[in-house]
Amino acid sequence: MSVYLINGQYVFNEGTKELKTLNNGMNIKLTTMRSRCLSFIIEHAKDEVIEKSAISYALWGARSTFTSDASLTQTLYLIRRDLKTLGLDELFITVPKSGIRVNTSVSIDVIQEKIPKRKLSYKPLLLSLIASLLLIGVGAYLALTI
């Protein structure tokens, strides 16, 4: 999960779902939905407009076609409120009837890149175990026949 520095004084940690200020240490724990939404907004900060439908799909997947605009509006409102509590006003601006855009006067830097999850592979371990058992078996057979 990535960690972002916003305007040089606010930190958003995707992994812990926390927003905090560097100057006074104030910390806000986000819900999973708000954290996912803020992550999507930050990842698309360079887009001219982040379409409402794209945000909805990122949050609710295929169910987004059945989700009302009010749900997205509420989520965006709550993110704005959390940011404002920390002292960051207008990270993103509403583009009427389209979506939102990230305020160009706000800087967003990646402090820590996402580390892709690696799937644990048991194949090498399994092959080693089989080879060991075969060697033991061959050794036992040879010991009995000699």
XYZ file of C-alpha atoms in Angstrom:
146
model
C 0.000 0.000 0.000
C 1.218 3.491 -0.792
C 1.795 6.398 1.515
C 1.229 9.902 0.135
C 2.406 13.318 1.275
C -0.197 15.961 0.484
C 0.857 19.615 0.396
C 3.989 18.765 2.340
C 2.157 18.437 5.642
C -0.562 15.789 5.413
C 0.063 12.065 5.165
C -2.397 9.524 3.794
C -1.461 5.906 4.459
C -3.495 3.474 2.353
C -2.407 0.498 4.428
C -3.556 1.858 7.781
C -6.374 3.947 6.233
C -5.183 6.988 8.168
C -4.887 10.678 7.439
C -2.614 12.707 9.666
C -0.890 16.045 9.870
C 2.839 16.307 10.347
C 2.714 19.608 12.225
C 0.448 18.609 15.127
C 0.110 14.833 14.781
C -3.693 14.946 14.451
C -4.857 11.618 13.081
C -8.112 10.483 11.446
C -8.932 6.825 10.821
C -10.945 6.464 7.588
C -13.542 3.833 6.821
C -12.629 1.335 4.135
C -14.927 3.015 1.612
C -13.549 6.505 2.232
C -9.993 5.204 2.100
C -10.627 3.451 -1.233
C -12.254 6.581 -2.612
C -9.407 8.854 -1.513
C -6.881 6.393 -2.963
C -8.709 6.449 -6.298
C -8.823 10.249 -6.294
C -5.117 10.515 -5.529
C -4.191 7.916 -8.163
C -6.139 9.930 -10.749
C -5.035 13.363 -9.533
C -3.534 14.235 -12.903
C -6.786 13.566 -14.783
C -8.611 16.644 -16.003
C -11.886 15.311 -14.611
C -12.425 12.169 -12.567
C -15.810 10.977 -13.750
C -18.435 10.084 -11.144
C -19.060 6.789 -12.899
C -15.358 5.875 -12.663
C -15.269 6.615 -8.935
C -18.475 4.659 -8.373
C -17.124 1.682 -10.273
C -13.871 1.797 -8.298
C -15.834 1.740 -5.041
C -18.729 -0.583 -5.774
C -17.667 -2.494 -8.884
C -20.486 -3.880 -11.016
C -22.955 -2.931 -8.280
C -22.255 0.744 -9.064
C -25.043 0.709 -11.663
C -27.473 0.150 -8.780
C -25.863 2.690 -6.435
C -27.354 6.151 -6.230
C -25.419 9.363 -6.804
C -26.298 10.232 -3.209
C -24.022 7.430 -1.933
C -21.044 8.822 -3.822
C -21.922 12.388 -2.853
C -22.047 11.350 0.808
C -18.680 9.576 0.587
C -17.053 12.619 -1.050
C -18.627 14.906 1.566
C -17.212 12.791 4.397
C -13.735 12.818 2.838
C -13.919 16.592 2.466
C -15.004 16.882 6.106
C -12.117 14.696 7.291
C -9.613 16.704 5.258
C -11.046 19.968 6.521
C -10.764 18.730 10.118
C -7.030 18.369 9.521
C -6.857 21.796 7.897
C -6.756 20.814 4.228
C -9.491 22.595 2.308
C -10.363 21.803 -1.292
C -8.169 18.845 -2.191
C -10.700 18.220 -4.919
C -13.283 20.397 -6.598
C -16.683 19.372 -7.917
C -17.137 19.599 -11.671
C -20.920 19.974 -12.049
C -22.683 17.036 -13.714
C -19.350 15.310 -14.441
C -17.344 14.435 -11.375
C -14.434 16.012 -9.578
C -10.910 17.222 -10.250
C -7.975 17.515 -7.915
C -7.042 21.092 -7.124
C -3.911 21.937 -9.145
C -2.530 24.034 -6.278
C -2.312 20.928 -4.080
C 0.848 18.843 -4.326
C 0.721 15.070 -3.910
C 3.924 13.070 -3.580
C 4.393 9.342 -3.107
C 6.447 8.634 0.005
C 6.223 4.853 -0.248
C 5.243 2.903 -3.345
C 2.755 0.077 -3.332
C 4.471 -3.243 -2.908
C 2.620 -5.813 -4.997
C 1.473 -8.808 -3.039
C 3.413 -11.871 -4.012
C 1.597 -15.124 -4.036
C 3.390 -17.713 -1.991
C 4.366 -20.632 -4.159
C 4.580 -24.054 -2.597
C 5.794 -25.759 -5.789
C 9.544 -25.512 -5.039
C 8.971 -26.802 -1.510
C 6.782 -29.637 -2.739
C 9.296 -30.633 -5.431
C 12.109 -30.628 -2.858
C 10.054 -32.810 -0.533
C 9.249 -35.309 -3.308
C 12.898 -35.431 -4.401
C 13.997 -36.016 -0.794
C 11.473 -38.817 -0.323
C 12.592 -40.436 -3.573
C 16.233 -40.299 -2.503
C 15.383 -41.782 0.890
C 13.364 -44.512 -0.802
C 16.149 -45.322 -3.269
C 18.677 -45.310 -0.411
C 16.518 -47.660 1.672
C 15.997 -49.986 -1.329
C 19.727 -50.125 -2.033
C 20.491 -50.753 1.655
C 18.098 -53.705 1.707
C 19.354 -55.246 -1.540
C 23.056 -55.065 -0.808
